[in-house]
Short mmCIF file of C-alpha atoms in Angstrom, two decimals:
data_model
loop_
_atom_site.label_atom_id
_atom_site.label_comp_id
_atom_site.label_asym_id
_atom_site.label_seq_id
_atom_site.Cartn_x
_atom_site.Cartn_y
_atom_site.Cartn_z
CA MET T 1 99.20 71.23 64.42
CA THR T 2 97.94 67.47 63.56
CA ASN T 3 94.85 67.09 62.09
CA ASN T 4 92.54 66.39 65.12
CA GLN T 5 94.51 68.98 67.32
CA ILE T 6 93.15 72.51 68.24
CA CYS T 7 94.56 75.67 69.63
CA LEU T 8 94.70 76.77 73.16
CA LEU T 9 91.84 79.79 71.99
CA GLU T 10 89.46 77.09 70.69
CA LEU T 11 89.74 74.87 73.47
CA ILE T 12 88.78 77.57 75.58
CA LYS T 13 85.77 78.33 73.94
CA ILE T 14 84.47 74.94 74.29
CA PHE T 15 85.03 76.00 77.92
CA ALA T 16 82.96 78.48 77.86
CA GLU T 17 80.21 76.77 75.77
CA TYR T 18 80.24 74.06 78.45
CA ARG T 19 81.42 76.03 81.53
CA ASN T 20 78.07 74.62 83.26
CA ASN T 21 79.09 71.00 82.63
CA ILE T 22 82.50 71.00 83.40
CA ILE T 23 84.23 71.58 87.25
CA VAL T 24 88.00 71.93 88.06
CA ASN T 25 89.58 70.33 91.03
CA ILE T 26 90.30 73.98 92.79
CA LYS T 27 93.00 72.16 95.14
CA HIS T 28 95.02 70.75 92.41
CA LEU T 29 95.22 74.12 90.48
CA GLN T 30 96.18 75.94 93.74
CA GLU T 31 98.65 73.43 94.52
CA HIS T 32 100.53 73.79 91.02
CA TYR T 33 99.92 77.24 90.17
CA GLN T 34 102.66 79.87 89.51
CA ARG T 35 102.02 83.38 90.51
CA THR T 36 102.56 85.86 88.04
CA GLY T 37 102.57 88.85 89.95
CA ILE T 38 103.56 90.12 93.36
CA LYS T 39 101.32 88.49 96.14
CA ARG T 40 99.20 90.70 97.73
CA VAL T 41 97.98 90.42 101.36
CA ARG T 42 94.55 91.60 103.16
CA GLY T 43 95.35 94.94 105.24
CA VAL T 44 97.35 97.98 105.59
CA ARG T 45 100.83 98.71 106.80
CA ASN T 46 101.50 101.42 108.96
CA GLU T 47 104.51 103.64 109.30
CA SER T 48 107.06 100.87 110.81
CA GLY T 49 105.96 98.63 108.03
CA GLU T 50 104.13 96.25 110.31
CA LEU T 51 100.95 94.67 109.03
CA LEU T 52 97.51 95.28 110.41
CA GLN T 53 95.07 92.82 109.41
CA PRO T 54 91.40 93.37 108.83
CA TRP T 55 89.08 93.01 112.01
CA LEU T 56 86.79 90.50 109.18
CA GLN T 57 88.13 87.88 107.49
CA THR T 58 86.27 85.47 104.73
CA GLU T 59 85.59 81.72 105.09
CA TYR T 60 84.44 79.26 101.98
CA ILE T 61 81.05 78.17 102.50
CA ASP T 62 81.71 75.88 99.57
CA ASN T 63 84.83 74.50 101.10
CA VAL T 64 85.07 71.43 98.50
CA GLU T 65 87.56 69.98 96.17
CA TYR T 66 85.83 71.40 92.55
CA VAL T 67 84.45 74.50 91.67
CA GLY T 68 82.80 75.47 88.21
CA MET T 69 84.75 76.65 85.38
CA GLY T 70 84.98 80.11 86.02
CA GLU T 71 85.13 82.39 83.01
CA PHE T 72 88.00 83.29 81.06
CA GLN T 73 89.31 86.84 80.07
CA PHE T 74 91.43 88.50 77.78
CA ASN T 75 94.26 90.76 79.19
CA ARG T 76 93.73 94.23 77.31
CA ASN T 77 97.78 94.79 76.13
CA THR T 78 99.28 91.30 76.72
CA ALA T 79 98.84 87.79 75.52
CA THR T 80 97.31 86.98 78.79
CA ILE T 81 94.36 85.00 79.44
CA ASN T 82 93.08 84.74 82.94
CA LEU T 83 90.55 82.26 84.33
CA LEU T 84 88.39 84.02 86.94
CA ILE T 85 86.66 81.57 89.54
CA LYS T 86 83.93 82.59 91.90
CA ARG T 87 83.21 81.09 95.07
CA LYS T 88 80.80 81.54 97.98
CA VAL T 89 81.82 82.98 100.85
CA ARG T 90 80.86 84.97 104.35
CA LEU T 91 82.06 86.93 106.26
CA ALA T 92 83.39 86.19 110.14
CA LYS T 93 85.35 88.52 112.83
CA SER T 94 89.17 87.64 112.87
CA GLU T 95 89.20 87.11 116.21
CA ASP T 96 86.32 84.97 117.53
CA LYS T 97 85.18 83.42 113.76
CA THR T 98 81.66 85.01 114.81
CA PRO T 99 80.07 85.01 111.65
CA THR T 100 78.98 88.46 110.01
CA LEU T 101 75.12 88.01 108.51
CA GLU T 102 74.04 91.61 108.39
CA VAL T 103 75.39 95.00 107.25
CA ALA T 104 73.28 98.17 106.71
CA GLY T 105 70.18 96.25 106.76
CA LEU T 106 71.08 93.59 103.93
CA LEU T 107 71.62 89.97 104.51
CA ILE T 108 75.59 89.56 103.39
CA ASN T 109 75.51 85.34 104.10
CA ASN T 110 75.91 84.72 100.82
CA LEU T 111 78.83 86.79 98.95
CA ASN T 112 81.18 86.06 96.65
CA SER T 113 84.77 85.55 95.95
CA PHE T 114 86.73 86.33 92.99
CA ASN T 115 90.37 84.83 92.48
CA ASN T 116 92.16 84.94 88.61
CA TYR T 117 94.47 82.00 87.59
CA THR T 118 96.58 82.87 84.55
CA ILE T 119 96.29 80.24 82.20
CA VAL T 120 98.65 82.47 79.78
CA SER T 121 101.06 84.72 80.99
CA ASP T 122 102.85 86.87 78.33
CA GLY T 123 102.58 84.23 75.32
CA LYS T 124 103.51 81.25 78.03
CA ILE T 125 101.62 78.41 79.11
CA ASN T 126 101.20 79.29 82.93
CA ILE T 127 99.37 76.48 83.94
CA LYS T 128 100.07 73.15 82.29
CA SER T 129 97.19 71.19 82.77
CA LEU T 130 93.24 70.93 84.57
CA GLN T 131 91.50 68.16 86.41
CA VAL T 132 88.16 68.26 85.56
CA LYS T 133 84.83 66.05 85.77
CA ILE T 134 82.54 66.51 82.99
CA SER T 135 78.77 65.94 83.44
CA SER T 136 77.59 66.30 79.41
CA LYS T 137 78.36 63.52 77.11
CA LYS T 138 78.35 65.99 74.48
CA ALA T 139 80.95 67.95 75.90
CA PHE T 140 82.79 64.25 76.40
CA ASP T 141 82.65 63.21 72.95
CA LEU T 142 83.74 67.03 71.70
CA LEU T 143 86.69 67.39 73.69
CA LYS T 144 87.53 63.34 72.64
CA LYS T 145 86.88 64.63 68.94
CA LYS T 146 89.31 67.58 69.48
CA GLY T 147 92.26 65.30 70.84
CA VAL T 148 92.35 66.73 74.04
CA LEU T 149 90.73 63.59 76.02
CA ASP T 150 92.42 60.28 75.52
CA ALA T 151 89.70 58.31 77.48
CA GLU T 152 87.42 55.61 75.34
CA LYS T 153 84.26 56.19 77.57
CA PHE T 154 82.27 58.90 79.06
CA ASP T 155 82.04 58.65 82.71
CA PHE T 156 80.58 61.26 84.85
CA HIS T 157 82.37 59.76 87.90
CA THR T 158 85.86 59.99 86.42
CA GLU T 159 88.37 63.03 86.74
CA TYR T 160 90.15 63.62 83.47
CA SER T 161 93.52 65.33 82.65
CA ILE T 162 93.19 68.02 80.10
CA HIS T 163 96.61 69.42 79.16
CA LEU T 164 97.21 72.73 77.90
CA ASP T 165 101.09 73.03 77.72
CA ASN T 166 100.96 70.69 74.70
CA LEU T 167 98.42 73.09 72.75
CA PRO T 168 99.54 75.66 70.04
CA LEU T 169 98.34 79.37 71.75
CA VAL T 170 97.20 80.07 68.18
CA ALA T 171 95.67 78.98 65.10
CA TYR T 172 98.25 79.67 62.13
CA ASP T 173 95.26 80.84 59.59
CA SER T 174 93.51 83.19 62.61
CA SER T 175 91.90 86.31 60.75
CA TYR T 176 91.37 89.38 62.74
CA SER T 177 88.88 92.41 62.87
CA SER T 178 90.46 95.70 61.02
CA ILE T 179 90.86 98.00 64.11
CA ASN T 180 90.60 101.10 62.10
CA GLY T 181 88.36 103.60 63.86
CA LEU T 182 88.48 101.67 66.99
CA PHE T 183 90.95 103.83 69.27
CA ASN T 184 88.92 107.33 68.91
CA GLN T 185 85.78 105.81 69.73
CA LEU T 186 87.18 103.76 72.67
CA ALA T 187 88.86 107.09 73.77
CA GLU T 188 85.60 108.99 73.53
CA ILE T 189 83.73 106.30 75.70
CA LYS T 190 86.44 106.15 77.98
CA VAL T 191 86.61 109.86 79.03
CA LEU T 192 82.91 109.94 78.94
CA THR T 193 83.20 106.88 81.56
CA SER T 194 86.05 108.78 83.33
CA ILE T 195 83.39 111.95 84.17
CA ILE T 196 80.56 109.67 85.00
CA SER T 197 82.78 107.18 87.66
CA ALA T 198 83.66 110.71 89.04
CA HIS T 199 80.23 111.53 89.79
CA LEU T 200 79.43 108.19 91.56
CA LYS T 201 82.14 107.59 93.34
CA LYS T 202 80.95 107.88 96.72
CA GLU T 203 77.20 107.77 95.74
CA SER T 204 74.78 104.46 94.66
CA ASP T 205 71.28 104.04 93.22
CA VAL T 206 70.65 101.49 96.10
CA PHE T 207 72.07 102.57 99.10
CA ILE T 208 71.87 106.14 101.00
CA ALA T 209 75.29 107.58 102.54
CA PRO T 210 75.10 105.71 106.22
CA GLN T 211 74.62 102.65 104.73
CA LEU T 212 77.62 103.00 102.56
CA ASP T 213 79.54 104.11 105.26
CA GLU T 214 78.57 100.62 107.27
CA PHE T 215 79.45 98.80 103.96
CA GLN T 216 83.07 100.71 104.04
CA LYS T 217 83.55 99.35 108.01
CA HIS T 218 82.99 96.30 106.37
CA TYR T 219 84.95 95.63 103.80
CA LEU T 220 82.34 96.08 101.56
CA SER T 221 81.91 97.95 98.34
CA LYS T 222 79.06 100.10 97.62
CA ASN T 223 77.59 97.08 95.37
CA ALA T 224 78.08 94.78 97.97
CA TYR T 225 80.97 93.27 96.84
CA ILE T 226 84.09 92.19 98.99
CA ASN T 227 86.55 94.97 98.97
CA PHE T 228 89.25 94.45 101.55
CA PRO T 229 92.19 96.87 101.80
CA THR T 230 95.34 94.73 100.47
CA THR T 231 99.41 95.75 100.43
CA ASN T 232 102.26 94.03 98.59
CA GLU T 233 103.59 90.93 100.53
CA TYR T 234 107.07 92.29 100.20
CA ILE T 235 108.25 95.57 101.83
CA ASP T 236 111.56 95.43 100.13
CA ILE T 237 111.18 94.42 96.82
CA HIS T 238 115.00 94.25 96.22
CA GLU T 239 115.59 92.47 99.25
CA ALA T 240 112.82 90.14 98.54
CA LEU T 241 114.59 89.69 94.93
CA PHE T 242 118.02 89.25 97.15
CA ASN T 243 116.60 86.14 99.11
CA GLY T 244 114.94 84.21 96.01
CA THR T 245 111.37 84.86 96.92
CA LEU T 246 110.56 87.14 94.42
CA ASP T 247 111.69 87.13 90.62
CA SER T 248 111.46 89.52 87.76
CA ARG T 249 110.60 88.70 84.14
CA LEU T 250 109.77 90.83 80.85
CA SER T 251 106.20 91.61 80.01
CA TYR T 252 105.53 92.82 76.24
CA LYS T 253 103.10 95.38 76.14
CA ILE T 254 100.93 95.59 73.02
CA ASP T 255 98.91 98.75 72.77
CA ILE T 256 96.38 100.53 70.01
CA GLY T 257 96.53 104.10 69.89
CA SER T 258 95.95 106.57 66.76
CA GLN T 259 98.38 108.83 65.07
CA ASP T 260 97.79 111.32 67.53
CA ILE T 261 97.76 109.38 71.05
CA LEU T 262 99.47 106.54 71.59
CA ASN T 263 97.28 104.55 73.49
CA LEU T 264 94.46 105.56 75.94
CA SER T 265 96.75 105.39 78.89
CA LYS T 266 97.49 108.85 77.90
CA LEU T 267 93.80 110.61 78.51
CA HIS T 268 93.77 112.31 81.45
CA SER T 269 91.20 111.23 84.48
CA ALA T 270 88.42 113.25 84.68
CA ASN T 271 88.84 115.19 88.00
CA LYS T 272 92.65 115.96 86.63
CA PHE T 273 91.24 117.47 83.52
CA LEU T 274 88.58 119.23 85.60
CA ASN T 275 91.23 120.80 87.18
CA LYS T 276 93.68 121.76 83.96
CA MET T 277 91.08 123.34 82.27
CA TYR T 278 87.90 124.36 84.46
CA ARG T 279 87.03 126.11 87.47
CA LEU T 280 85.04 125.17 90.37
CA TYR T 281 83.49 128.14 92.39
CA ASP T 282 80.91 128.86 95.20
CA LYS T 283 77.91 130.86 93.58
CA GLU T 284 77.59 133.59 96.15
CA THR T 285 81.46 134.23 97.22
CA GLY T 286 82.78 133.39 94.08
CA GLU T 287 85.20 131.48 96.04
CA ILE T 288 87.55 129.12 93.79
CA ILE T 289 87.75 125.44 94.89
CA ILE T 290 91.34 124.49 95.07
CA LYS T 291 90.85 121.02 94.82
CA PRO T 292 87.64 120.40 92.58
CA SER T 293 86.39 116.76 91.56
CA PHE T 294 83.06 115.92 90.21
CA GLU T 295 81.61 114.58 93.48
CA MET T 296 81.09 118.25 94.40
CA ALA T 297 78.75 118.39 90.91
CA PHE T 298 75.71 117.53 93.05
CA ASN T 299 76.47 120.73 95.36
CA GLU T 300 73.89 123.21 94.31
CA ASN T 301 76.07 126.39 95.32
CA LEU T 302 78.70 125.19 93.14
CA ALA T 303 79.14 126.26 89.53
CA VAL T 304 81.52 125.76 86.84
CA ARG T 305 83.28 127.90 84.41
CA HIS T 306 86.53 127.51 81.99
CA ARG T 307 89.52 128.22 83.40
CA LEU T 308 92.03 131.39 82.20
CA LEU T 309 95.03 129.90 80.47
CA SER T 310 98.41 130.75 80.76
CA SER T 311 100.78 131.30 77.74
CA ARG T 312 102.62 129.06 79.20
CA THR T 313 99.87 126.05 79.32
CA LYS T 314 100.54 123.34 76.30
CA ILE T 315 97.26 121.85 74.97
CA THR T 316 97.82 118.41 73.38
CA LYS T 317 95.75 116.31 71.28
CA VAL T 318 94.85 114.53 74.13
CA ASP T 319 93.33 117.81 75.53
CA GLU T 320 91.98 118.39 71.66
CA LEU T 321 90.03 115.40 72.15
CA MET T 322 88.49 115.31 75.82
CA LYS T 323 87.98 119.08 76.15
CA PRO T 324 84.36 118.75 73.63
CA ILE T 325 83.35 116.06 75.64
CA PHE T 326 83.63 117.82 78.70
CA ASP T 327 82.51 121.11 77.34
CA ASP T 328 79.56 119.16 76.20
CA PHE T 329 78.66 117.23 79.55
CA LEU T 330 79.27 120.96 81.26
CA GLY T 331 76.72 122.64 79.11
CA PHE T 332 79.09 124.73 77.66
CA GLU T 333 78.60 123.69 73.95
CA GLN T 334 75.95 121.64 72.41
CA ASN T 335 78.07 119.84 70.28
CA GLY T 336 76.34 116.23 70.41
CA ILE T 337 78.97 114.17 71.11
CA VAL T 338 77.90 113.07 74.83
CA VAL T 339 73.95 112.25 73.47
CA GLY T 340 76.02 110.48 70.67
CA ILE T 341 78.18 108.09 73.04
CA LEU T 342 74.88 107.36 74.94
CA LYS T 343 72.49 105.87 72.34
CA LYS T 344 75.55 104.19 70.61
CA VAL T 345 75.59 102.10 73.76
CA GLY T 346 72.15 101.84 74.33
CA ALA T 347 72.33 104.01 77.45
CA ASP T 348 68.99 106.38 76.11
CA SER T 349 68.11 107.34 79.94
CA LEU T 350 70.84 109.41 80.71
CA ALA T 351 70.77 110.58 77.07
CA GLN T 352 66.87 111.80 77.23
CA LEU T 353 67.74 113.23 80.96
CA PHE T 354 71.01 114.86 79.64
CA GLN T 355 69.01 116.30 76.88
CA ASP T 356 65.62 117.69 79.58
CA LYS T 357 68.67 119.08 81.38
CA GLN T 358 69.83 121.22 78.11
CA THR T 359 66.54 122.48 77.85
CA GLY T 360 66.22 123.87 81.58
CA LYS T 361 64.03 121.04 83.12
CA GLN T 362 64.87 120.07 87.01
CA ILE T 363 66.15 116.69 87.56
CA SER T 364 66.20 115.37 90.66
CA LYS T 365 69.70 114.03 92.02
CA GLU T 366 68.24 110.60 92.88
CA GLU T 367 67.12 110.37 88.97
CA THR T 368 70.31 111.21 87.82
CA ILE T 369 72.22 108.87 89.99
CA ALA T 370 70.05 106.27 88.75
CA ALA T 371 70.53 107.18 85.29
CA LEU T 372 74.28 107.70 85.49
CA THR T 373 74.63 104.32 87.18
CA THR T 374 73.14 102.48 84.48
CA ALA T 375 74.42 104.74 81.48
CA ASN T 376 78.32 103.66 83.25
CA ASN T 377 77.49 99.78 83.16
CA LYS T 378 76.32 100.17 79.34
CA LEU T 379 79.60 102.23 78.57
CA GLU T 380 81.65 99.41 80.09
CA LYS T 381 80.02 96.59 78.90
CA TYR T 382 80.31 98.32 75.01
CA ILE T 383 84.34 98.93 76.00
CA GLU T 384 84.96 95.26 76.98
CA ASN T 385 82.96 93.88 73.94
CA ILE T 386 85.57 95.85 71.67
CA TYR T 387 88.43 94.52 73.42
CA GLN T 388 87.28 90.85 73.76
CA ASP T 389 85.92 90.62 69.94
CA LYS T 390 88.44 92.98 68.22
CA ILE T 391 91.49 94.08 70.36
CA SER T 392 92.29 91.11 72.91
CA PRO T 393 92.69 88.51 70.15
CA LEU T 394 95.00 90.26 68.03
CA VAL T 395 97.25 91.32 71.09
CA PHE T 396 97.13 87.90 72.19
CA TYR T 397 98.37 86.68 68.57
CA ILE T 398 101.32 89.25 68.61
CA GLY T 399 102.35 88.62 71.83
CA CYS T 400 101.99 84.49 71.20
CA THR T 401 104.02 84.74 68.10
CA GLY T 402 105.87 88.02 68.33
CA LEU T 403 104.38 88.61 64.33
CA LEU T 404 101.94 90.89 62.71
CA PRO T 405 99.18 88.50 61.21
CA GLU T 406 99.88 88.30 57.55
CA GLN T 407 96.72 90.04 56.88
CA ILE T 408 98.38 93.18 58.41
CA GLU T 409 101.38 94.56 56.31
CA ALA T 410 103.57 97.10 58.09
CA LYS T 411 106.95 97.86 58.63
CA PRO T 412 108.27 98.29 62.30
CA MET T 413 109.45 101.92 63.19
CA THR T 414 111.55 103.01 66.11
CA ALA T 415 110.19 105.48 68.74
CA GLU T 416 112.58 108.47 67.07
CA GLU T 417 111.36 106.93 63.69
CA ALA T 418 107.64 107.16 64.98
CA ALA T 419 108.07 110.52 66.44
CA ALA T 420 109.14 112.16 63.65
CA LYS T 421 107.02 110.88 60.97
CA TYR T 422 103.70 111.83 63.77
CA PRO T 423 105.09 114.38 66.07
CA ASN T 424 102.12 114.51 68.27
CA LEU T 425 102.84 111.33 69.67
CA GLN T 426 103.95 111.07 72.97
CA PHE T 427 106.53 108.23 74.57
CA SER T 428 106.61 106.97 77.98
CA LYS T 429 110.47 105.71 78.94
CA ASN T 430 109.61 101.82 78.37
CA GLU T 431 107.82 103.24 75.00
CA GLN T 432 110.74 104.72 73.87
CA GLU T 433 112.53 101.39 73.17
CA GLY T 434 109.63 99.95 71.53
CA SER T 435 108.68 99.17 67.89
CA PHE T 436 105.90 100.86 66.28
CA PHE T 437 103.51 99.83 63.31
CA ALA T 438 101.02 102.26 61.20
CA VAL T 439 98.10 100.06 60.00
CA GLY T 440 95.38 102.18 58.58
CA ASP T 441 94.96 105.32 60.71
CA SER T 442 96.05 103.36 63.91
CA ILE T 443 99.58 102.78 65.18
CA ILE T 444 100.26 99.55 66.94
CA SER T 445 102.78 99.91 69.88
CA ILE T 446 104.80 96.84 71.24
CA TYR T 447 107.31 97.38 74.32
CA VAL T 448 108.61 95.82 77.07
CA LYS T 449 108.60 96.18 80.67
CA THR T 450 109.59 94.51 84.08
CA GLU T 451 107.09 92.74 86.16
CA TYR T 452 107.99 91.29 89.33
CA TYR T 453 106.23 88.12 90.94
CA SER T 454 106.14 86.08 93.84
CA LYS T 455 107.80 82.66 93.75
CA ASN T 456 106.65 79.22 94.55
CA VAL T 457 109.50 78.84 97.34
CA PRO T 458 109.22 75.44 99.18
CA ILE T 459 109.10 75.59 103.24
CA LEU T 460 112.36 74.12 104.43
CA ASN T 461 111.88 71.71 107.79
CA ILE T 462 114.49 72.57 109.80
CA SER T 463 115.59 70.07 112.85
#
């Protein structure tokens, strides 16, 4: 790095600080963009593979050359940074372009679409440059001082080129927070979030069931976000690889875990764990519900009990982590875990409701859904903050450099060596070929996975 040169991460922080004063040439970005995954298309495929397209489509309201800077987001387990750009759209009938302005009593003439553009993919620059206009002289002066602008004079009419491919991705002297204790904290919150999300799958604290049905018919989520069904552009991946329209690359996954559980993907979904360890039954008939789910929790005729486990059932460290949280939530054991998590993230309304319910107070369904919704948002935000502040920067550094930061001293282990030292760890097929590092009470795992992406294939004019 030269004296006046900054790394890409510092540049992104400047972009984030001045995002309201910088606009991006979206047409230039789209024309020079290379996808990092398989292109998805709107619609569903029938049994013969034919694509059935939605009866509605979106139209840009701001069909312009420039858009706002957008937000930068770290991937949680790869050295990847995405630029999320929001644009105004409206829904219109695919058949005749008639606009749809109202659904279920809600005006929808000002919807947002969200598109991710990968700036860095697995430690490699994916977008070489951005064409921007700058409305703040302060932002211009700072970018010029840092050596990313070569213009002499500030001019808000001028489009500037900011090159990303000549910047180091990270600073050599970067420092990182300790990850000790983070995994167990994240795992507990993740389990509780899964339980709450399962309750809310078909519930809303704003709209009633018939409105949600109307939203679904018009490809809107319960939060009134656009939610079209999508499918892979290619039916046969092998054929697409052979034709050259699809290619593959190696993606390095970097996960944080504990000495018992390798990463968060090992946790069961709430409904799967409910089915494994509990029984939902009809209070009057005693009939067992074959496929229980937390969506049924609002049915007052149903109750839950522990499942009688057979001698063949193997209890893992994942089960041991999840069961006390479930037992507390379901009322079998008042161990304080759920209230402790809720108060930690500031979800006081659900914490109070939970304590009131334990004392036998009757809580309405509407009040419960409202408290669950607020708590779910706060839990998700808390998790996101931990990743963005403490985990994702470390993951990004490792993925970009292939090294652990100097402040972390750990020797690599193979899966066999890690399994011998920490026998409770369970490895997937890809993880079995990985490398593992014991850092305090945590395990950092690095492994390779093959990813496919759609290539930018030029269209040939054949006369």
